[in-house]
Amino acid sequence: MRNYIQLFTIIVAAIVFTNCTTNKQESEFKSKVNEYAQVKLTSDLIQKLPEKEKQMLPVLISIADIMDELFWKESYGNKDEILAKYNDPYVKKFIKINYGPWDRLDGNKPLFKEIGEKPDGANFYPVNMTKEEFEKFESEDKTSLYTIIKRDKNGELQSIPYHIAFKDKINKAAELLITASELTDDEDLKKYLKLRSEALLTDNYLESDLAWMDMKNNNIDFVVGPIENYEDGLFGYKAAHEAFILLKDKEWSNKLTRFAALLPDLQKSLPVNDEYKKEVPGSDSDLGAYDVIYYAGDCNAGGKTIAINLPNDERVHIEKGSRKLQLKNSMKAKFDKILIPISNIIIIEDQRKHITFNAFFENTMFHEVAHGLGIKNTINGKGTVRDNLKELHNTLEEGKADIVGLFLVTKLTEMGELGEKELMDNYVTFMAGIFRSVRFGASSAHGKANMIRFNYFDKKGAFSKNEDGYYVVNFDKMKEAMNSLANEILVIQGNGDYEAAKKMIEELGIIKEELNNDLLKIYQANIPKDIIFEQGNKVMGL
Ligand code: ZN
């Protein structure tokens, strides 16, 4: 699964759009492309790799490019044909960014009217297939993550495993994975790459997923294959091909391992009564910081993810847990290209020095750590928090992770665990981050959680606004608000109190006029919404 905070349809923009005149001219394509800031994707960690592993990178890129070609077939169909149709370089670029002629940052709106709507099932199913036809279709593996549905010569549906449907390309990728496995001395990475090669040839990924969880000391990581099922908007049955080439930031990853040992004590220090913190926080999940040096296929389409949580297979969760990968350099790119410009519009000038990448990264990392704290089962024997809060659970849980994450940063800084630094950096950066996330919509749990926090902070005086309309963080009041909001959420979760959750979301999970005006300011400043990459051997200096 991915952290989709930056991928959601821009509901807020829709509110804002009504206030602006949209110019349907050729420059529109240019402005669509310019919604993405272009970033060179590279990492200092490349130079630290052993010579042999450096040689592995071009091989991994070739495999990733195959995943990219497969994703084109899954998302749209014939890439060359559609690109040949248009001369305008911005139109071509738009189509490449979106892997098809539909705008992923705007609810898949077609680029031109005549293109029509994007099929819900993308190109995983015949475009003219109805849901009823699929339901009647008798086939053992039609709902498999790893088959594509086509029509045979007689027009009948058939379900074809990926390794057969894409035989030549898959064979090539599998062969290159073996080549790659010979370019490392890390036995665990070697084993994983070999098993992943086999997995592509059989569409059975379990063994390779287990081997992936066993990798602990590798410098290079390679997420590859058919993985997420979001592209199949019809049923969510089909996994789309993608690849991430990653380098492990061992310094940060080791810090995180050290904090894991402190979790039981941190749990006890949560600002809530003892009965709400009786559970011992899980240490099963493996959290690490990485630089990503290549995105291909599904993960490269439209908005870019800055965190990955894999594998998706629950059999692996039971046996080995899962791994969270925080993608530090692409996070930094979004920080520079999006958060800093937003802050310049929103935050008072003398507090802008507190908006730092280090604080942003800490806030994000401890959001992930905070998911493991608090409580999973209600204190009154009603069962799990998730079952009781139902569709509201995700919003409350994301809200908890954000605010308890900030609480953890506060505690650890006070304990001296995070080195010499100013907590004010984390607070002002946290405040600016709210605007970045709210901008991406009320339809997501993350977006809603941010609106709740904004309104809660407002009510508690955690910030004020000066006469020029800039926000000023009040450190002491924000700290108080942090503690009391953490308390309220943890209590609602512990009680499994659906009604209280609903009340909180209805009262606070909204965009009031003032915030909407600020969002309008951000919108009018044409700040990029996401990023695209210049990437490959040359950019990496290989
Ligand atoms: Zn989260």
Short mmCIF file of N, CA, C and O and ligand atoms in Angstrom, two decimals, residues 3 367-368 371 397-398 401-402 446, ligand 1:
data_model
loop_
_atom_site.label_atom_id
_atom_site.label_comp_id
_atom_site.label_asym_id
_atom_site.label_seq_id
_atom_site.Cartn_x
_atom_site.Cartn_y
_atom_site.Cartn_z
N ASN A 3 1.28 5.54 0.64
CA ASN A 3 0.78 6.76 1.25
C ASN A 3 0.25 7.63 0.13
O ASN A 3 0.99 8.20 -0.65
N HIS A 367 5.01 10.14 12.27
CA HIS A 367 3.63 9.81 11.92
C HIS A 367 3.53 8.28 11.77
O HIS A 367 2.63 7.65 12.32
N GLU A 368 4.49 7.71 11.06
CA GLU A 368 4.47 6.26 10.83
C GLU A 368 4.66 5.50 12.13
O GLU A 368 3.98 4.52 12.41
N HIS A 371 1.51 5.30 14.33
CA HIS A 371 0.46 4.33 14.01
C HIS A 371 0.54 3.11 14.94
O HIS A 371 -0.47 2.47 15.23
N GLU A 397 -7.67 7.48 12.70
CA GLU A 397 -6.36 6.85 12.81
C GLU A 397 -5.27 7.73 12.18
O GLU A 397 -4.19 7.89 12.74
N GLU A 398 -5.56 8.34 11.03
CA GLU A 398 -4.58 9.25 10.43
C GLU A 398 -4.40 10.49 11.31
O GLU A 398 -3.29 10.98 11.47
N ALA A 401 -2.21 9.50 14.16
CA ALA A 401 -0.80 9.34 13.77
C ALA A 401 -0.12 10.70 13.62
O ALA A 401 1.03 10.88 14.03
N ASP A 402 -0.83 11.68 13.05
CA ASP A 402 -0.24 13.00 12.89
C ASP A 402 0.07 13.65 14.24
O ASP A 402 1.17 14.12 14.48
N HIS A 446 -6.56 11.43 5.07
CA HIS A 446 -5.49 12.37 5.45
C HIS A 446 -5.98 13.82 5.37
O HIS A 446 -5.73 14.62 6.25
ZN ZN B 1 -0.74 7.25 8.18
#
